[in-house]
Coordinates of C-alpha atoms in Angstrom, one line a residue:
Chain A
M185 CA -53.6 -86.1 110.8
D186 CA -52.9 -84.8 114.8
R187 CA -55.2 -87.9 116.9
L188 CA -53.1 -89.8 114.8
V189 CA -50.2 -88.3 115.6
F190 CA -51.1 -88.4 119.6
L191 CA -52.8 -91.2 119.2
V192 CA -49.7 -93.6 118.1
A193 CA -47.0 -91.6 120.8
A194 CA -49.1 -92.3 123.6
G195 CA -49.1 -96.4 122.1
L196 CA -46.4 -96.5 122.2
A197 CA -45.1 -95.1 126.0
H198 CA -48.0 -97.8 127.0
G199 CA -46.7 -100.8 124.3
A200 CA -43.6 -99.9 125.9
V201 CA -45.2 -100.6 129.3
L202 CA -46.3 -103.9 128.1
A203 CA -43.0 -105.3 126.6
L204 CA -41.2 -104.8 129.7
F205 CA -44.1 -106.5 131.3
A206 CA -44.0 -109.0 128.6
Q207 CA -40.3 -109.4 129.3
S208 CA -40.2 -110.8 132.4
L209 CA -42.8 -113.8 131.8
V210 CA -40.5 -114.8 129.2
I211 CA -37.7 -114.6 130.9
V212 CA -38.8 -117.2 133.3
W213 CA -41.2 -119.1 130.3
R214 CA -36.8 -119.1 129.9
A215 CA -36.0 -120.1 132.8
N216 CA -38.0 -123.3 133.8
R217 CA -40.8 -122.9 130.9
V218 CA -43.6 -122.0 132.6
I219 CA -45.3 -119.0 132.4
N220 CA -46.3 -117.4 135.6
F221 CA -49.4 -116.3 136.5
A222 CA -48.9 -115.4 139.7
Q223 CA -46.8 -112.6 138.3
A224 CA -49.2 -109.6 138.7
A225 CA -50.2 -110.1 142.2
L226 CA -46.4 -110.9 142.8
A227 CA -45.2 -107.2 140.8
V228 CA -48.3 -105.3 143.0
V229 CA -46.7 -106.2 146.0
A230 CA -43.7 -105.0 145.1
V231 CA -45.2 -101.6 143.9
Y232 CA -46.7 -101.4 147.1
A233 CA -43.5 -101.5 148.6
A234 CA -42.1 -99.4 146.1
L235 CA -44.2 -96.3 146.9
A236 CA -44.3 -97.4 150.7
V237 CA -41.2 -96.9 150.0
T238 CA -41.1 -93.3 147.9
A239 CA -44.0 -92.6 151.2
V240 CA -41.3 -92.1 153.7
S241 CA -38.6 -90.6 151.3
G242 CA -39.6 -88.6 149.4
S243 CA -38.2 -90.0 146.9
W244 CA -40.0 -91.4 144.1
W245 CA -36.9 -92.6 142.8
L246 CA -34.9 -94.1 146.1
G247 CA -38.5 -95.6 146.2
A248 CA -38.2 -97.4 142.1
F249 CA -34.8 -98.9 143.0
A250 CA -36.5 -100.5 146.4
G251 CA -39.9 -102.0 144.2
V252 CA -37.3 -103.5 141.7
V253 CA -34.9 -105.2 145.1
A254 CA -38.4 -105.9 146.7
G255 CA -39.4 -107.3 142.9
G256 CA -35.9 -109.4 143.0
L257 CA -36.5 -111.1 146.3
L258 CA -40.2 -111.9 145.9
G259 CA -39.1 -113.8 142.8
A260 CA -36.5 -116.1 144.9
A261 CA -38.9 -116.9 147.1
A262 CA -41.4 -117.5 144.9
E263 CA -39.5 -119.8 142.8
R264 CA -37.5 -120.8 146.1
G265 CA -41.3 -121.4 147.3
P266 CA -43.6 -122.9 146.5
M267 CA -43.2 -123.2 142.7
R268 CA -39.8 -125.5 143.0
L269 CA -42.8 -127.8 144.7
V270 CA -44.5 -128.3 141.4
P271 CA -44.6 -131.0 139.2
T272 CA -43.3 -129.4 136.2
H273 CA -44.1 -132.0 134.2
T274 CA -47.4 -131.0 133.1
P275 CA -47.8 -127.3 133.4
L276 CA -51.1 -128.0 134.8
P277 CA -50.2 -128.1 138.8
G278 CA -48.2 -124.7 138.6
I279 CA -50.7 -122.6 137.9
I280 CA -53.4 -124.1 140.2
V281 CA -50.6 -122.8 142.7
A282 CA -49.7 -119.4 141.1
I283 CA -53.6 -118.9 140.6
G284 CA -53.8 -119.9 144.5
L285 CA -51.0 -117.1 145.2
V286 CA -52.5 -114.5 143.9
M287 CA -55.9 -115.1 145.4
I288 CA -53.8 -115.0 148.9
L289 CA -51.6 -111.9 147.8
Q290 CA -54.8 -110.0 146.3
A291 CA -56.8 -110.6 149.4
G292 CA -54.0 -109.9 151.7
L293 CA -53.2 -106.9 150.0
A294 CA -56.4 -105.9 150.3
I295 CA -56.7 -107.1 154.2
A296 CA -54.2 -104.9 155.0
F297 CA -54.1 -101.9 153.0
G298 CA -58.3 -101.0 151.7
P299 CA -59.5 -102.7 148.8
E300 CA -59.5 -98.2 146.9
Y301 CA -57.3 -97.3 144.4
Q302 CA -55.1 -94.7 145.4
P303 CA -53.5 -92.0 143.5
V304 CA -50.4 -92.5 142.3
P305 CA -48.7 -89.2 141.7
A306 CA -46.5 -89.0 138.3
P307 CA -42.7 -88.1 139.4
L308 CA -42.7 -86.6 136.0
S309 CA -45.3 -84.2 134.8
E310 CA -48.1 -85.7 132.6
R311 CA -48.2 -82.7 130.6
P312 CA -47.9 -83.4 126.7
F313 CA -45.2 -81.7 125.0
V314 CA -47.2 -79.7 122.0
L315 CA -44.6 -80.1 118.4
A316 CA -45.9 -77.4 115.9
G317 CA -49.5 -77.5 117.6
I318 CA -49.2 -81.6 118.6
P319 CA -50.3 -82.4 121.5
V320 CA -47.8 -85.3 121.6
L321 CA -45.6 -87.5 124.6
S322 CA -45.4 -86.1 128.5
P323 CA -42.1 -85.9 129.7
Y324 CA -43.8 -88.7 132.4
D325 CA -44.7 -90.7 128.7
L326 CA -40.5 -90.2 127.9
L327 CA -39.5 -91.4 131.2
V328 CA -40.8 -94.3 130.6
L329 CA -39.9 -94.9 127.2
V330 CA -36.3 -94.4 127.9
V331 CA -36.6 -96.4 131.6
A332 CA -37.9 -99.5 129.4
G333 CA -35.8 -99.0 126.4
L334 CA -33.4 -99.4 128.4
V335 CA -33.6 -101.7 130.9
M336 CA -35.0 -104.0 128.1
A337 CA -31.5 -103.4 126.2
A338 CA -29.7 -104.1 129.0
L339 CA -31.3 -107.4 129.4
A340 CA -30.4 -108.7 126.1
L341 CA -26.8 -107.1 126.5
G342 CA -26.1 -109.4 130.1
F343 CA -28.0 -112.3 128.1
T344 CA -26.3 -112.6 124.5
R345 CA -23.2 -110.8 126.3
T346 CA -22.0 -111.8 129.6
S347 CA -21.0 -115.5 131.2
L348 CA -24.3 -114.9 133.5
G349 CA -26.5 -115.0 130.5
L350 CA -24.6 -117.9 128.7
Q351 CA -25.1 -119.5 132.2
L352 CA -28.7 -118.4 132.4
R353 CA -29.2 -119.8 128.2
A354 CA -27.5 -122.5 128.6
A355 CA -29.5 -123.1 132.0
A356 CA -33.1 -123.0 129.9
F357 CA -32.4 -124.5 126.7
A358 CA -30.4 -128.0 128.1
P359 CA -30.2 -128.2 131.6
E360 CA -28.7 -131.4 132.2
T361 CA -26.2 -130.5 129.0
A362 CA -24.9 -127.3 131.2
R363 CA -24.9 -129.2 134.4
L364 CA -22.0 -131.6 132.8
L365 CA -21.3 -128.1 132.0
G366 CA -20.5 -127.6 135.2
V367 CA -23.5 -124.1 135.3
R368 CA -25.3 -124.7 139.3
V369 CA -28.7 -125.1 137.3
S370 CA -30.6 -124.5 140.1
R371 CA -29.0 -121.4 141.2
M372 CA -29.6 -120.2 137.6
I373 CA -33.5 -120.6 137.5
T374 CA -34.3 -119.2 141.1
L375 CA -31.8 -116.0 139.4
G376 CA -33.8 -116.2 136.2
W377 CA -37.2 -115.7 138.1
M378 CA -35.8 -112.4 140.5
L379 CA -34.8 -111.0 136.7
S380 CA -37.9 -111.5 135.9
L381 CA -39.7 -110.2 139.7
A382 CA -37.8 -107.5 139.3
T383 CA -38.7 -106.2 135.7
A384 CA -42.2 -107.3 136.2
A385 CA -42.1 -105.3 139.6
L386 CA -40.5 -102.0 137.5
A387 CA -43.5 -101.9 134.6
G388 CA -45.5 -102.2 137.4
L389 CA -44.3 -98.9 138.7
L390 CA -44.5 -97.1 135.3
L391 CA -48.4 -98.2 135.1
V392 CA -49.7 -96.7 138.2
P393 CA -49.5 -93.4 137.6
T394 CA -51.2 -93.4 134.2
E395 CA -54.1 -95.6 135.2
L396 CA -56.7 -95.4 138.1
G397 CA -53.5 -96.0 141.5
L398 CA -52.7 -98.7 142.9
H399 CA -54.9 -101.3 143.9
P400 CA -54.4 -104.9 144.7
H401 CA -55.6 -105.7 140.9
A402 CA -53.3 -102.6 139.6
L403 CA -51.9 -104.8 137.4
D404 CA -54.7 -107.3 136.3
G405 CA -55.2 -105.7 132.7
L406 CA -51.3 -105.1 132.4
F407 CA -50.8 -109.2 133.2
V408 CA -53.5 -109.8 130.2
Q409 CA -51.9 -107.6 127.7
A410 CA -48.6 -108.8 128.3
F411 CA -49.2 -112.2 128.1
A412 CA -51.4 -111.1 125.0
V413 CA -47.9 -109.8 123.1
A414 CA -45.2 -112.4 124.7
V415 CA -47.9 -115.1 122.6
I416 CA -47.6 -113.0 120.0
G417 CA -43.8 -112.1 120.1
G418 CA -43.5 -116.2 120.1
L419 CA -42.9 -116.8 124.0
D420 CA -38.8 -117.7 123.6
S421 CA -38.7 -114.4 121.7
P422 CA -37.3 -111.2 123.8
A423 CA -36.8 -108.8 120.7
G424 CA -40.8 -110.4 119.9
A425 CA -41.8 -109.7 123.0
L426 CA -40.8 -105.9 122.5
L427 CA -42.0 -105.7 119.0
A428 CA -45.2 -106.8 119.3
G429 CA -46.0 -105.0 122.5
L430 CA -44.7 -101.4 121.1
L431 CA -47.5 -103.2 118.2
V432 CA -50.1 -103.5 121.2
G433 CA -50.3 -100.8 122.7
V434 CA -50.0 -98.5 119.5
L435 CA -53.2 -100.5 118.5
V436 CA -55.2 -100.4 122.5
S437 CA -54.5 -96.8 121.8
L438 CA -55.9 -96.4 118.7
V439 CA -59.0 -98.4 118.3
S440 CA -59.2 -96.5 122.2
G441 CA -59.1 -92.8 120.3
Y442 CA -61.0 -94.1 117.3
L443 CA -63.4 -96.4 118.9
V444 CA -64.5 -96.9 121.9
A445 CA -62.1 -97.3 124.9
A446 CA -63.9 -100.6 125.8
A447 CA -63.8 -102.4 122.0
A448 CA -59.8 -102.4 123.0
P449 CA -59.2 -105.7 125.0
L450 CA -61.3 -107.0 121.8
A451 CA -58.9 -105.2 119.4
V452 CA -56.0 -107.4 121.6
L453 CA -57.5 -110.9 121.5
A454 CA -58.9 -110.4 117.5
L455 CA -54.9 -109.9 117.3
L456 CA -53.4 -112.7 119.7
T457 CA -56.6 -115.0 117.3
L458 CA -55.4 -114.3 114.6
V459 CA -51.3 -114.5 115.1
L460 CA -52.2 -117.8 116.5
L461 CA -53.9 -118.9 113.2
V462 CA -51.7 -117.9 110.8
R463 CA -48.1 -117.8 113.6
P464 CA -49.2 -121.0 116.4
G465 CA -45.5 -120.1 116.9
G466 CA -45.9 -116.6 117.6
L467 CA -44.3 -114.4 115.0
F468 CA -40.7 -114.1 116.4
S469 CA -40.3 -117.7 117.3
A470 CA -37.1 -119.8 116.1
A471 CA -37.4 -122.0 113.5
K472 CA -36.7 -124.9 115.9
E473 CA -38.4 -125.3 118.9
R474 CA -37.2 -127.3 121.9
A475 CA -39.8 -129.4 123.2
A476 CA -40.9 -128.1 127.3
Chain B
M43 CA -2.9 -138.6 138.0
S44 CA -6.5 -139.4 138.6
T45 CA -7.8 -142.7 139.0
L46 CA -11.7 -143.7 139.5
T47 CA -13.7 -146.0 141.5
V48 CA -16.8 -147.6 141.1
D49 CA -17.7 -149.4 145.1
G50 CA -20.7 -151.8 145.4
L51 CA -22.7 -149.1 143.1
T52 CA -26.2 -150.6 143.1
V53 CA -28.4 -148.3 140.5
G54 CA -32.3 -148.5 139.4
Y55 CA -35.2 -146.6 138.1
G56 CA -38.4 -146.2 139.7
D57 CA -39.3 -149.5 141.8
G58 CA -37.9 -152.0 139.0
A59 CA -35.5 -154.8 140.0
P60 CA -30.9 -153.0 140.2
V61 CA -29.7 -151.9 136.2
L62 CA -27.0 -152.3 138.4
D63 CA -26.9 -154.9 141.3
G64 CA -23.5 -154.0 143.4
L65 CA -21.2 -153.2 140.6
D66 CA -17.1 -152.9 140.9
L67 CA -14.7 -151.5 138.7
E68 CA -11.5 -149.5 139.1
V69 CA -9.9 -147.0 136.0
P70 CA -7.0 -146.5 137.5
D71 CA -4.7 -143.5 136.5
G72 CA -3.7 -142.7 132.7
A73 CA -5.7 -145.3 131.7
V74 CA -8.0 -145.8 128.8
V75 CA -10.8 -148.2 129.2
A76 CA -13.3 -149.3 126.9
L77 CA -16.9 -150.0 128.4
L78 CA -18.5 -152.6 126.3
G79 CA -21.5 -154.8 126.3
A80 CA -25.2 -155.3 124.7
N81 CA -27.8 -153.2 124.4
G82 CA -29.7 -152.8 127.7
A83 CA -25.7 -154.0 129.7
G84 CA -26.3 -150.9 131.4
K85 CA -23.6 -148.7 130.3
T86 CA -25.5 -145.6 129.9
T87 CA -26.1 -146.2 133.3
L88 CA -23.2 -146.4 134.4
L89 CA -21.6 -143.2 132.8
R90 CA -24.5 -141.2 134.6
A91 CA -24.5 -142.4 137.6
V92 CA -21.1 -141.8 138.6
A93 CA -21.5 -138.5 137.0
G94 CA -23.7 -138.0 139.0
L95 CA -27.1 -137.8 137.0
V96 CA -28.9 -140.8 138.4
P97 CA -29.2 -141.1 142.2
A98 CA -27.4 -144.8 143.3
R99 CA -29.5 -146.4 145.6
G100 CA -26.2 -148.2 147.3
G101 CA -23.0 -147.4 146.5
R102 CA -19.8 -145.5 146.3
V103 CA -17.8 -144.0 143.3
L104 CA -14.9 -142.0 144.5
L105 CA -12.5 -139.9 142.3
D106 CA -8.7 -140.7 143.3
G107 CA -10.1 -141.9 147.1
A108 CA -13.3 -139.0 147.5
D109 CA -16.0 -140.1 147.8
L110 CA -18.6 -138.1 145.1
G111 CA -22.0 -139.2 146.8
G112 CA -24.1 -136.4 148.0
L113 CA -22.9 -135.0 145.4
R114 CA -24.4 -132.9 142.4
A115 CA -23.5 -133.6 139.3
E116 CA -22.3 -129.7 138.4
D117 CA -20.2 -130.6 141.5
R118 CA -18.5 -133.8 140.5
V119 CA -18.0 -131.7 136.9
R120 CA -15.7 -129.2 139.2
R121 CA -14.0 -132.3 140.4
G122 CA -12.9 -133.0 137.6
L123 CA -14.9 -135.0 136.8
G124 CA -16.1 -135.0 132.6
L125 CA -19.1 -136.8 130.7
V126 CA -19.8 -136.4 127.4
P127 CA -23.3 -138.5 126.9
E128 CA -24.9 -139.7 124.0
G129 CA -26.5 -138.3 121.4
R130 CA -24.4 -136.0 122.2
G131 CA -25.8 -132.6 123.8
V132 CA -24.4 -130.1 121.8
V133 CA -26.5 -127.1 123.5
A134 CA -28.5 -126.0 119.8
E135 CA -29.5 -123.1 120.6
L136 CA -26.0 -122.0 121.2
T137 CA -23.0 -121.4 119.0
V138 CA -19.8 -123.7 119.3
A139 CA -18.0 -121.3 120.7
E140 CA -20.5 -120.4 123.2
N141 CA -20.7 -124.0 123.8
L142 CA -16.7 -124.1 123.8
R143 CA -16.9 -121.1 125.9
L144 CA -19.9 -122.2 128.4
G145 CA -17.7 -125.6 129.4
A146 CA -14.4 -123.6 130.1
L147 CA -16.6 -121.3 132.2
W148 CA -15.8 -122.9 135.8
R149 CA -12.3 -123.5 134.8
H150 CA -10.9 -120.1 133.2
R151 CA -11.2 -117.1 133.8
G152 CA -10.1 -114.3 131.3
S153 CA -7.4 -114.6 128.9
A154 CA -7.0 -118.2 129.9
R155 CA -10.1 -119.0 128.5
T156 CA -9.9 -117.7 125.5
A157 CA -6.1 -119.4 125.0
A158 CA -8.1 -122.9 126.2
V159 CA -10.7 -122.7 123.7
D160 CA -8.2 -121.6 121.5
A161 CA -6.5 -124.6 122.1
Q162 CA -9.5 -126.5 121.3
Y163 CA -9.9 -125.3 118.1
E164 CA -6.3 -126.1 116.9
L165 CA -7.0 -129.6 118.1
F166 CA -10.0 -130.3 116.8
E167 CA -9.7 -128.1 112.8
P168 CA -13.2 -127.8 111.3
L169 CA -14.9 -126.5 114.7
A170 CA -12.0 -123.1 114.1
R171 CA -14.4 -122.6 111.0
R172 CA -17.8 -122.9 111.9
R173 CA -17.2 -120.9 115.7
D174 CA -20.4 -119.0 115.1
A175 CA -22.6 -121.4 113.4
L176 CA -25.4 -122.8 115.7
G177 CA -25.3 -125.9 117.2
H178 CA -28.7 -127.4 115.8
T179 CA -27.0 -127.2 112.2
L180 CA -23.8 -129.3 112.5
S181 CA -23.1 -132.6 111.2
G182 CA -23.1 -135.1 113.4
G183 CA -19.9 -135.2 112.7
E184 CA -19.4 -132.4 114.3
R185 CA -22.1 -132.4 117.2
Q186 CA -19.6 -135.9 118.4
M187 CA -16.2 -133.1 117.8
L188 CA -17.9 -130.6 119.9
A189 CA -19.1 -132.1 122.7
L190 CA -15.7 -133.9 123.1
A191 CA -13.9 -130.5 122.8
R192 CA -15.7 -129.0 125.3
A193 CA -15.0 -131.2 127.8
L194 CA -11.6 -131.7 127.7
V195 CA -12.0 -127.4 127.5
A196 CA -12.4 -128.3 131.3
E197 CA -8.8 -130.5 131.5
P198 CA -11.2 -133.1 133.6
R199 CA -8.6 -135.7 135.5
V200 CA -11.2 -137.8 134.3
L201 CA -13.3 -138.3 131.3
L202 CA -16.6 -140.2 130.6
L203 CA -18.0 -140.9 126.6
D204 CA -21.3 -142.2 126.1
E205 CA -20.7 -144.0 122.5
P206 CA -18.8 -141.5 121.1
S207 CA -19.1 -143.4 117.7
L208 CA -23.3 -143.6 117.8
G209 CA -24.0 -142.6 114.2
L210 CA -21.3 -141.6 112.8
A211 CA -18.7 -142.7 109.5
P212 CA -16.1 -145.1 110.4
L213 CA -13.7 -142.6 109.4
V214 CA -14.9 -139.3 111.6
V215 CA -14.9 -142.5 114.0
A216 CA -11.3 -143.4 113.9
D217 CA -10.4 -139.5 113.5
L218 CA -12.5 -139.0 117.0
L219 CA -10.5 -141.7 118.8
G220 CA -6.9 -140.9 117.8
V221 CA -8.0 -137.6 119.1
L222 CA -9.1 -138.9 122.5
R223 CA -6.2 -141.4 122.6
R224 CA -3.2 -138.8 122.0
T225 CA -5.0 -136.0 124.0
A226 CA -4.9 -138.8 127.1
E227 CA -1.1 -139.8 126.4
R228 CA -0.3 -136.6 126.1
T229 CA -1.8 -134.9 129.4
G230 CA -2.4 -137.8 131.6
L231 CA -6.5 -138.2 131.7
T232 CA -8.5 -141.2 132.1
V233 CA -10.8 -142.5 130.7
L234 CA -13.8 -144.7 130.1
V235 CA -15.2 -144.6 126.8
A236 CA -18.6 -146.9 126.6
E237 CA -19.2 -148.5 123.2
Q238 CA -20.7 -150.9 120.9
N239 CA -18.3 -149.9 118.2
V240 CA -15.8 -152.8 120.0
T241 CA -13.4 -152.9 117.7
S242 CA -13.0 -148.9 117.3
A243 CA -13.3 -148.2 121.1
L244 CA -10.9 -151.6 121.5
S245 CA -8.7 -150.5 118.8
V246 CA -7.0 -147.0 121.8
A247 CA -8.3 -148.8 124.8
D248 CA -5.8 -150.1 127.2
R249 CA -8.4 -152.8 129.0
G250 CA -11.5 -154.2 128.2
V251 CA -14.8 -153.9 131.1
V252 CA -17.3 -156.1 129.8
L253 CA -20.8 -155.4 130.8
S254 CA -23.7 -158.2 131.2
L255 CA -26.9 -157.4 132.4
G256 CA -25.4 -155.1 135.6
D257 CA -22.3 -156.8 136.5
V258 CA -18.8 -156.5 135.1
V259 CA -18.5 -160.4 133.2
T260 CA -14.8 -160.0 132.2
D261 CA -11.8 -157.9 132.6
R262 CA -9.1 -157.8 130.6
P263 CA -6.1 -156.2 128.9
A264 CA -7.4 -154.9 125.5
R265 CA -5.7 -156.7 123.0
D266 CA -6.2 -160.1 125.0
L267 CA -10.3 -159.3 124.4
A268 CA -9.4 -158.3 120.3
A269 CA -6.8 -160.6 119.3
D270 CA -8.6 -163.7 121.2
P271 CA -11.5 -164.8 118.7
A272 CA -12.8 -167.5 122.0
L273 CA -13.1 -164.1 124.0
R274 CA -14.3 -162.0 121.4
H275 CA -17.2 -165.0 120.5
A276 CA -17.9 -165.5 124.7
Y277 CA -18.0 -162.0 126.4
L278 CA -18.4 -159.9 122.9
G279 CA -20.9 -162.1 120.1
F280 CA -18.6 -162.4 117.1

């Protein structure tokens, strides 16, 4: 029982990061109907920038802020640069260009900062609180849950309650109609990428202290799991990404805890397969899917 | 208030022969002009090119004498040129209220925006009852109403409509065109409406322009076109 409580709690904290990263994939998908396969590589560049600022300033918070800003700028650069030049009538060219971008960025990081893991200390203690004799969440886990929760709530409110969010949604759902209503669609797409990469950078930044540390490939595993999460949740659905993220986080934690850690990726793939067999559009896909 | 001038407009798709070849058309201030012609005459292409959704190969589009060339569709809208596209273009994933607010966004701020949207609810009573319904749950008539209301809420100077009667019951068509006509009379809105439904269109228009194979073949007062069997037979096929 103790163990179950601990594993579920740890799973929720990891799941919050997964959900946040999956959210970033959903935002890009909704903005211009592409899966950004360079999401992890772009985000890890922003994390490098964040930790460089932290190292210079001594403040984790300042570094986190810098990382989010760097993520946004990288998102704009990626969309205005390579991604805009790619034909979008089929998904393949975008995927290939994104993978090329991944190779360039990761090789560049390895050349600049070396290929070894650099340990990243967490800004808060990672020793769990003990409640009634059961170790549960650490202060850092709580920070992760709170930050991820707040950011996702802010994104949800921003998309549904503000004029900018209305324009972002209209530009994503019906670009031509949106243009006829005076919405500057190309600006909205760039903005979607900026929001997405800022979110992804934050998720990466929250993840690295809990894993081996900073490395050009540090977020690759996160991308794979978050991609599965986004698909399970139904790519179009922010709420789906949140719930699927928590579900997968707890699943990974339980499988690692009760079986072996190596079985966790298999469990995620098994869940993904099951969902795709039963509900090909994902658990929370809208009833009516608009053709891309 | 506003005049739309099309001057030598040439539009084509791909490498094919142009759909419109040097087309001239003038829609004077405050006029309601019906754009008639068979399928493939180039009505939709003309409206889309004027709106900036299809690039022109040559020629000019002027709004009150100002050249719109080089302006993107979203900027032409902001100059006062509205288009209600064929098939209505309601954003299916947004509610009626969101669709209307979207149309009003760039034009009105703050409480003026709410007032402008409310004015449309008064004009189109059925929309008020369905304001929280998603676009894809609306009937064809409600969609066309919403598309028209959403264009009017931005207070365009010139409004283009592409086949507003498509797939609608005759009573609904009469209703919609009536609202359009009254709005034009009340506000001085200039209207160019492409229609297959010739009788309905001519009943609200001042002038009828018949397009055939990308060219204006006749341009007469609507009453003459509707009343003169010889003209009707020659240009409209009935």
